[in-house]
PDB file of C-alpha atoms in Angstrom:
ATOM      1  CA  UNK C 416       0.000   0.000   0.000  1.00  0.00           C
ATOM      2  CA  UNK C 417       1.525   3.319  -0.959  1.00  0.00           C
ATOM      3  CA  UNK C 418       1.883   5.987   1.698  1.00  0.00           C
ATOM      4  CA  UNK C 419      -0.495   8.467   0.003  1.00  0.00           C
ATOM      5  CA  UNK C 420      -3.333   5.924   0.110  1.00  0.00           C
ATOM      6  CA  UNK C 421      -2.642   4.653   3.612  1.00  0.00           C
ATOM      7  CA  UNK C 422      -5.392   5.202   6.141  1.00  0.00           C
ATOM      8  CA  UNK C 423      -4.124   7.262   9.034  1.00  0.00           C
ATOM      9  CA  UNK C 424      -5.411   6.498  12.535  1.00  0.00           C
ATOM     10  CA  UNK C 425      -8.773   8.138  13.140  1.00  0.00           C
ATOM     11  CA  UNK C 426      -9.653   8.439   9.471  1.00  0.00           C
ATOM     12  CA  UNK C 427     -12.754   6.543   8.465  1.00  0.00           C
ATOM     13  CA  UNK C 428     -12.289   3.713   5.975  1.00  0.00           C
ATOM     14  CA  UNK C 429     -14.348   4.246   2.867  1.00  0.00           C
ATOM     15  CA  UNK C 430     -14.887   3.645  -0.773  1.00  0.00           C
ATOM     16  CA  UNK C 431     -14.217   6.461  -3.263  1.00  0.00           C
ATOM     17  CA  UNK C 432     -17.157   8.874  -3.211  1.00  0.00           C
ATOM     18  CA  UNK C 433     -18.515   7.440   0.052  1.00  0.00           C
ATOM     19  CA  UNK C 434     -17.062  10.259   2.152  1.00  0.00           C
ATOM     20  CA  UNK C 435     -18.810  12.916   0.106  1.00  0.00           C
ATOM     21  CA  UNK C 436     -22.063  11.017   0.549  1.00  0.00           C
ATOM     22  CA  UNK C 437     -21.676  10.825   4.323  1.00  0.00           C
ATOM     23  CA  UNK C 438     -20.666  14.478   4.553  1.00  0.00           C
ATOM     24  CA  UNK C 439     -23.721  15.529   2.521  1.00  0.00           C
ATOM     25  CA  UNK C 440     -25.966  13.265   4.600  1.00  0.00           C
ATOM     26  CA  UNK C 441     -24.671  14.923   7.774  1.00  0.00           C
ATOM     27  CA  UNK C 442     -25.354  18.370   6.275  1.00  0.00           C
ATOM     28  CA  UNK C 443     -28.872  17.343   5.226  1.00  0.00           C
ATOM     29  CA  UNK C 444     -29.715  15.869   8.620  1.00  0.00           C
ATOM     30  CA  UNK C 445     -28.158  18.802  10.476  1.00  0.00           C
ATOM     31  CA  UNK C 446     -30.235  21.206   8.390  1.00  0.00           C
ATOM     32  CA  UNK C 447     -33.422  19.388   9.428  1.00  0.00           C
ATOM     33  CA  UNK C 448     -32.454  19.202  13.107  1.00  0.00           C
ATOM     34  CA  UNK C 449     -31.289  22.837  13.320  1.00  0.00           C
ATOM     35  CA  UNK C 450     -34.491  23.943  11.539  1.00  0.00           C
ATOM     36  CA  UNK C 451     -36.607  21.895  13.924  1.00  0.00           C
ATOM     37  CA  UNK C 452     -34.907  22.801  17.231  1.00  0.00           C
ATOM     38  CA  UNK C 453     -32.612  25.781  16.631  1.00  0.00           C
ATOM     39  CA  UNK C 454     -28.887  26.045  17.191  1.00  0.00           C
ATOM     40  CA  UNK C 455     -28.526  26.077  20.994  1.00  0.00           C
ATOM     41  CA  UNK C 456     -30.644  23.021  21.897  1.00  0.00           C
ATOM     42  CA  UNK C 457     -29.259  20.876  19.075  1.00  0.00           C
ATOM     43  CA  UNK C 458     -26.438  18.506  19.970  1.00  0.00           C
ATOM     44  CA  UNK C 459     -23.962  16.882  17.627  1.00  0.00           C
ATOM     45  CA  UNK C 460     -24.986  13.580  19.185  1.00  0.00           C
ATOM     46  CA  UNK C 461     -28.608  14.060  18.097  1.00  0.00           C
ATOM     47  CA  UNK C 462     -27.478  14.858  14.557  1.00  0.00           C
ATOM     48  CA  UNK C 463     -25.154  11.838  14.521  1.00  0.00           C
ATOM     49  CA  UNK C 464     -27.920   9.561  15.778  1.00  0.00           C
ATOM     50  CA  UNK C 465     -30.384  10.727  13.137  1.00  0.00           C
ATOM     51  CA  UNK C 466     -27.711  10.504  10.411  1.00  0.00           C
ATOM     52  CA  UNK C 467     -26.639   7.042  11.635  1.00  0.00           C
ATOM     53  CA  UNK C 468     -22.997   8.090  11.933  1.00  0.00           C
ATOM     54  CA  UNK C 469     -20.492   8.216  14.750  1.00  0.00           C
ATOM     55  CA  UNK C 470     -20.353  11.676  16.396  1.00  0.00           C
ATOM     56  CA  UNK C 471     -16.594  11.644  15.814  1.00  0.00           C
ATOM     57  CA  UNK C 472     -17.261  11.674  12.072  1.00  0.00           C
ATOM     58  CA  UNK C 473     -19.061  15.011  12.437  1.00  0.00           C
ATOM     59  CA  UNK C 474     -16.071  16.393  14.345  1.00  0.00           C
ATOM     60  CA  UNK C 475     -13.782  15.001  11.643  1.00  0.00           C
ATOM     61  CA  UNK C 476     -15.620  16.805   8.838  1.00  0.00           C
ATOM     62  CA  UNK C 477     -16.675  20.001  10.577  1.00  0.00           C
ATOM     63  CA  UNK C 478     -14.513  20.419  13.735  1.00  0.00           C
ATOM     64  CA  UNK C 479     -17.351  21.886  15.808  1.00  0.00           C
ATOM     65  CA  UNK C 480     -21.079  22.444  16.030  1.00  0.00           C
ATOM     66  CA  UNK C 481     -20.584  26.087  15.035  1.00  0.00           C
ATOM     67  CA  UNK C 482     -18.665  25.168  11.860  1.00  0.00           C
ATOM     68  CA  UNK C 483     -21.300  22.567  10.981  1.00  0.00           C
ATOM     69  CA  UNK C 484     -24.037  25.150  11.444  1.00  0.00           C
ATOM     70  CA  UNK C 485     -22.156  27.673   9.295  1.00  0.00           C
ATOM     71  CA  UNK C 486     -21.777  25.178   6.462  1.00  0.00           C
ATOM     72  CA  UNK C 487     -25.420  24.172   6.692  1.00  0.00           C
ATOM     73  CA  UNK C 488     -26.562  27.793   6.518  1.00  0.00           C
ATOM     74  CA  UNK C 489     -24.136  28.936   3.831  1.00  0.00           C
ATOM     75  CA  UNK C 490     -24.886  25.972   1.572  1.00  0.00           C
ATOM     76  CA  UNK C 491     -28.404  27.145   0.674  1.00  0.00           C
ATOM     77  CA  UNK C 492     -28.139  30.752   1.849  1.00  0.00           C
ATOM     78  CA  UNK C 493     -25.560  31.467  -0.838  1.00  0.00           C
ATOM     79  CA  UNK C 494     -27.913  29.906  -3.421  1.00  0.00           C
ATOM     80  CA  UNK C 495     -30.592  32.408  -2.444  1.00  0.00           C
ATOM     81  CA  UNK C 496     -28.135  35.311  -2.506  1.00  0.00           C
ATOM     82  CA  UNK C 497     -26.905  34.273  -5.977  1.00  0.00           C
ATOM     83  CA  UNK C 498     -30.487  34.080  -7.188  1.00  0.00           C
ATOM     84  CA  UNK C 499     -31.204  37.569  -5.811  1.00  0.00           C
ATOM     85  CA  UNK C 500     -28.263  38.899  -7.824  1.00  0.00           C
ATOM     86  CA  UNK C 501     -29.432  37.093 -10.983  1.00  0.00           C
ATOM     87  CA  UNK C 502     -32.965  38.428 -10.711  1.00  0.00           C
ATOM     88  CA  UNK C 503     -31.796  41.983 -10.009  1.00  0.00           C
ATOM     89  CA  UNK C 504     -29.258  41.803 -12.846  1.00  0.00           C
ATOM     90  CA  UNK C 505     -32.082  40.837 -15.222  1.00  0.00           C
ATOM     91  CA  UNK C 506     -34.245  43.751 -14.071  1.00  0.00           C
ATOM     92  CA  UNK C 507     -31.412  46.252 -14.317  1.00  0.00           C
ATOM     93  CA  UNK C 508     -30.325  44.996 -17.747  1.00  0.00           C
ATOM     94  CA  UNK C 509     -33.564  46.160 -19.348  1.00  0.00           C
ATOM     95  CA  UNK C 510     -32.896  49.232 -21.448  1.00  0.00           C
ATOM     96  CA  UNK C 511     -34.634  52.473 -20.636  1.00  0.00           C
ATOM     97  CA  UNK C 512     -36.568  51.629 -17.492  1.00  0.00           C
ATOM     98  CA  UNK C 513     -35.844  51.658 -13.811  1.00  0.00           C
ATOM     99  CA  UNK C 514     -37.313  48.614 -12.063  1.00  0.00           C
ATOM    100  CA  UNK C 515     -40.488  49.425 -10.146  1.00  0.00           C
ATOM    101  CA  UNK C 516     -40.918  48.763  -6.436  1.00  0.00           C
ATOM    102  CA  UNK C 517     -43.280  45.899  -7.248  1.00  0.00           C
ATOM    103  CA  UNK C 518     -40.749  44.314  -9.629  1.00  0.00           C
ATOM    104  CA  UNK C 519     -37.943  44.645  -7.080  1.00  0.00           C
ATOM    105  CA  UNK C 520     -39.964  43.088  -4.279  1.00  0.00           C
ATOM    106  CA  UNK C 521     -41.241  40.338  -6.545  1.00  0.00           C
ATOM    107  CA  UNK C 522     -37.649  39.491  -7.560  1.00  0.00           C
ATOM    108  CA  UNK C 523     -36.468  39.519  -3.953  1.00  0.00           C
ATOM    109  CA  UNK C 524     -39.282  37.279  -2.769  1.00  0.00           C
ATOM    110  CA  UNK C 525     -39.095  34.970  -5.803  1.00  0.00           C
ATOM    111  CA  UNK C 526     -35.763  33.537  -4.668  1.00  0.00           C
ATOM    112  CA  UNK C 527     -37.302  32.644  -1.306  1.00  0.00           C
ATOM    113  CA  UNK C 528     -40.403  31.072  -2.850  1.00  0.00           C
ATOM    114  CA  UNK C 529     -38.238  29.056  -5.214  1.00  0.00           C
ATOM    115  CA  UNK C 530     -36.259  27.701  -2.253  1.00  0.00           C
ATOM    116  CA  UNK C 531     -39.408  26.859  -0.289  1.00  0.00           C
ATOM    117  CA  UNK C 532     -40.956  25.108  -3.305  1.00  0.00           C
ATOM    118  CA  UNK C 533     -37.788  23.168  -4.186  1.00  0.00           C
ATOM    119  CA  UNK C 534     -38.702  20.283  -1.885  1.00  0.00           C
ATOM    120  CA  UNK C 535     -38.287  19.134   1.695  1.00  0.00           C
ATOM    121  CA  UNK C 536     -34.708  20.406   1.932  1.00  0.00           C
ATOM    122  CA  UNK C 537     -35.751  23.859   0.742  1.00  0.00           C
ATOM    123  CA  UNK C 538     -38.600  23.901   3.241  1.00  0.00           C
ATOM    124  CA  UNK C 539     -36.208  22.982   6.056  1.00  0.00           C
ATOM    125  CA  UNK C 540     -33.821  25.694   5.007  1.00  0.00           C
ATOM    126  CA  UNK C 541     -36.519  28.366   4.976  1.00  0.00           C
ATOM    127  CA  UNK C 542     -37.452  27.342   8.538  1.00  0.00           C
ATOM    128  CA  UNK C 543     -33.786  27.452   9.514  1.00  0.00           C
ATOM    129  CA  UNK C 544     -33.392  30.840   7.840  1.00  0.00           C
ATOM    130  CA  UNK C 545     -36.288  32.215   9.908  1.00  0.00           C
ATOM    131  CA  UNK C 546     -34.591  30.942  13.067  1.00  0.00           C
ATOM    132  CA  UNK C 547     -31.289  32.548  12.085  1.00  0.00           C
ATOM    133  CA  UNK C 548     -33.005  35.901  11.551  1.00  0.00           C
ATOM    134  CA  UNK C 549     -34.660  35.616  14.947  1.00  0.00           C
ATOM    135  CA  UNK C 550     -31.374  35.122  16.822  1.00  0.00           C
ATOM    136  CA  UNK C 551     -29.382  38.051  18.189  1.00  0.00           C
ATOM    137  CA  UNK C 552     -26.028  36.457  19.043  1.00  0.00           C
ATOM    138  CA  UNK C 553     -22.807  37.310  17.210  1.00  0.00           C
ATOM    139  CA  UNK C 554     -22.580  34.088  15.183  1.00  0.00           C
ATOM    140  CA  UNK C 555     -26.071  34.395  13.686  1.00  0.00           C
ATOM    141  CA  UNK C 556     -25.592  38.109  12.997  1.00  0.00           C
ATOM    142  CA  UNK C 557     -22.246  37.432  11.276  1.00  0.00           C
ATOM    143  CA  UNK C 558     -23.760  34.684   9.114  1.00  0.00           C
ATOM    144  CA  UNK C 559     -26.622  36.921   8.009  1.00  0.00           C
ATOM    145  CA  UNK C 560     -24.167  39.639   7.068  1.00  0.00           C
ATOM    146  CA  UNK C 561     -21.745  37.327   5.255  1.00  0.00           C
ATOM    147  CA  UNK C 562     -24.397  35.568   3.223  1.00  0.00           C
ATOM    148  CA  UNK C 563     -27.048  38.222   2.558  1.00  0.00           C
ATOM    149  CA  UNK C 564     -25.667  41.740   2.982  1.00  0.00           C
ATOM    150  CA  UNK C 565     -24.232  42.310  -0.482  1.00  0.00           C
ATOM    151  CA  UNK C 566     -27.429  41.294  -2.270  1.00  0.00           C
ATOM    152  CA  UNK C 567     -29.694  43.080   0.207  1.00  0.00           C
ATOM    153  CA  UNK C 568     -27.659  46.282  -0.158  1.00  0.00           C
ATOM    154  CA  UNK C 569     -28.120  46.096  -3.937  1.00  0.00           C
ATOM    155  CA  UNK C 570     -31.884  45.788  -3.511  1.00  0.00           C
ATOM    156  CA  UNK C 571     -31.954  48.691  -1.061  1.00  0.00           C
ATOM    157  CA  UNK C 572     -30.025  50.860  -3.540  1.00  0.00           C
ATOM    158  CA  UNK C 573     -32.438  49.865  -6.328  1.00  0.00           C
ATOM    159  CA  UNK C 574     -35.405  50.705  -4.097  1.00  0.00           C
ATOM    160  CA  UNK C 575     -33.865  54.100  -3.344  1.00  0.00           C
ATOM    161  CA  UNK C 576     -33.653  54.756  -7.095  1.00  0.00           C
ATOM    162  CA  UNK C 577     -37.273  53.650  -7.531  1.00  0.00           C
ATOM    163  CA  UNK C 578     -38.396  55.818  -4.601  1.00  0.00           C
ATOM    164  CA  UNK C 579     -36.325  59.015  -4.890  1.00  0.00           C
ATOM    165  CA  UNK C 580     -38.658  61.026  -2.615  1.00  0.00           C
ATOM    166  CA  UNK C 581     -38.571  58.557   0.274  1.00  0.00           C
ATOM    167  CA  UNK C 582     -35.970  58.814   3.036  1.00  0.00           C
ATOM    168  CA  UNK C 583     -33.421  55.953   2.673  1.00  0.00           C
ATOM    169  CA  UNK C 584     -33.857  55.148   6.379  1.00  0.00           C
ATOM    170  CA  UNK C 585     -37.574  54.588   5.775  1.00  0.00           C
ATOM    171  CA  UNK C 586     -36.784  52.347   2.804  1.00  0.00           C
ATOM    172  CA  UNK C 587     -34.370  50.329   4.949  1.00  0.00           C
ATOM    173  CA  UNK C 588     -36.904  49.799   7.755  1.00  0.00           C
ATOM    174  CA  UNK C 589     -39.696  48.965   5.332  1.00  0.00           C
ATOM    175  CA  UNK C 590     -37.448  46.350   3.711  1.00  0.00           C
ATOM    176  CA  UNK C 591     -36.568  44.878   7.123  1.00  0.00           C
ATOM    177  CA  UNK C 592     -40.275  44.659   7.923  1.00  0.00           C
ATOM    178  CA  UNK C 593     -40.954  42.880   4.614  1.00  0.00           C
ATOM    179  CA  UNK C 594     -38.109  40.412   5.243  1.00  0.00           C
ATOM    180  CA  UNK C 595     -39.330  39.695   8.780  1.00  0.00           C
ATOM    181  CA  UNK C 596     -42.964  39.261   7.765  1.00  0.00           C
ATOM    182  CA  UNK C 597     -41.994  37.084   4.834  1.00  0.00           C
ATOM    183  CA  UNK C 598     -39.734  34.823   6.893  1.00  0.00           C
ATOM    184  CA  UNK C 599     -42.398  34.453   9.560  1.00  0.00           C
ATOM    185  CA  UNK C 600     -44.974  33.520   6.932  1.00  0.00           C
ATOM    186  CA  UNK C 601     -42.658  31.104   5.101  1.00  0.00           C
ATOM    187  CA  UNK C 602     -41.324  29.380   8.217  1.00  0.00           C
ATOM    188  CA  UNK C 603     -44.600  27.553   8.798  1.00  0.00           C
ATOM    189  CA  UNK C 604     -44.985  28.843  12.343  1.00  0.00           C
TER     190      UNK C 604
END
């Protein structure tokens, strides 16, 4: 056996491609459990049990509960943010017309509806997303900023162009209200 292929102590034995499958299974299960219970009450042991893996395997792939949570959130959160950019790019690429408020809000909310309607995983993520927006600790705040701020800032700027006579602070707070109401509605509470 050559040294590059040798299994080091603590590394799980596997077939090619099996590790990716287990890692994805852990992410899928963790997404469901975090969406169901939230970050604080969820244990790595409960995720491992539901995923039918050894808890050490979760530590091997993700190092900690916080890193696992970050990967779970960023995996689909970045899909939504990319979709927001795509939809806004399409609106702004039209020659000769500034997108209307209705068009901007429809584009923003479309990405969320698409995620919710994409299946059970999308539904879990939307519930998780609502939980993340409800939390006030530093980790959740940082994740929201890292994943969503750039796209949200673009939408706020577009809304300011569509509403030139409205104070930007009012636009910001109206957008935050829309996001909060939408997440509450979509979370299935």
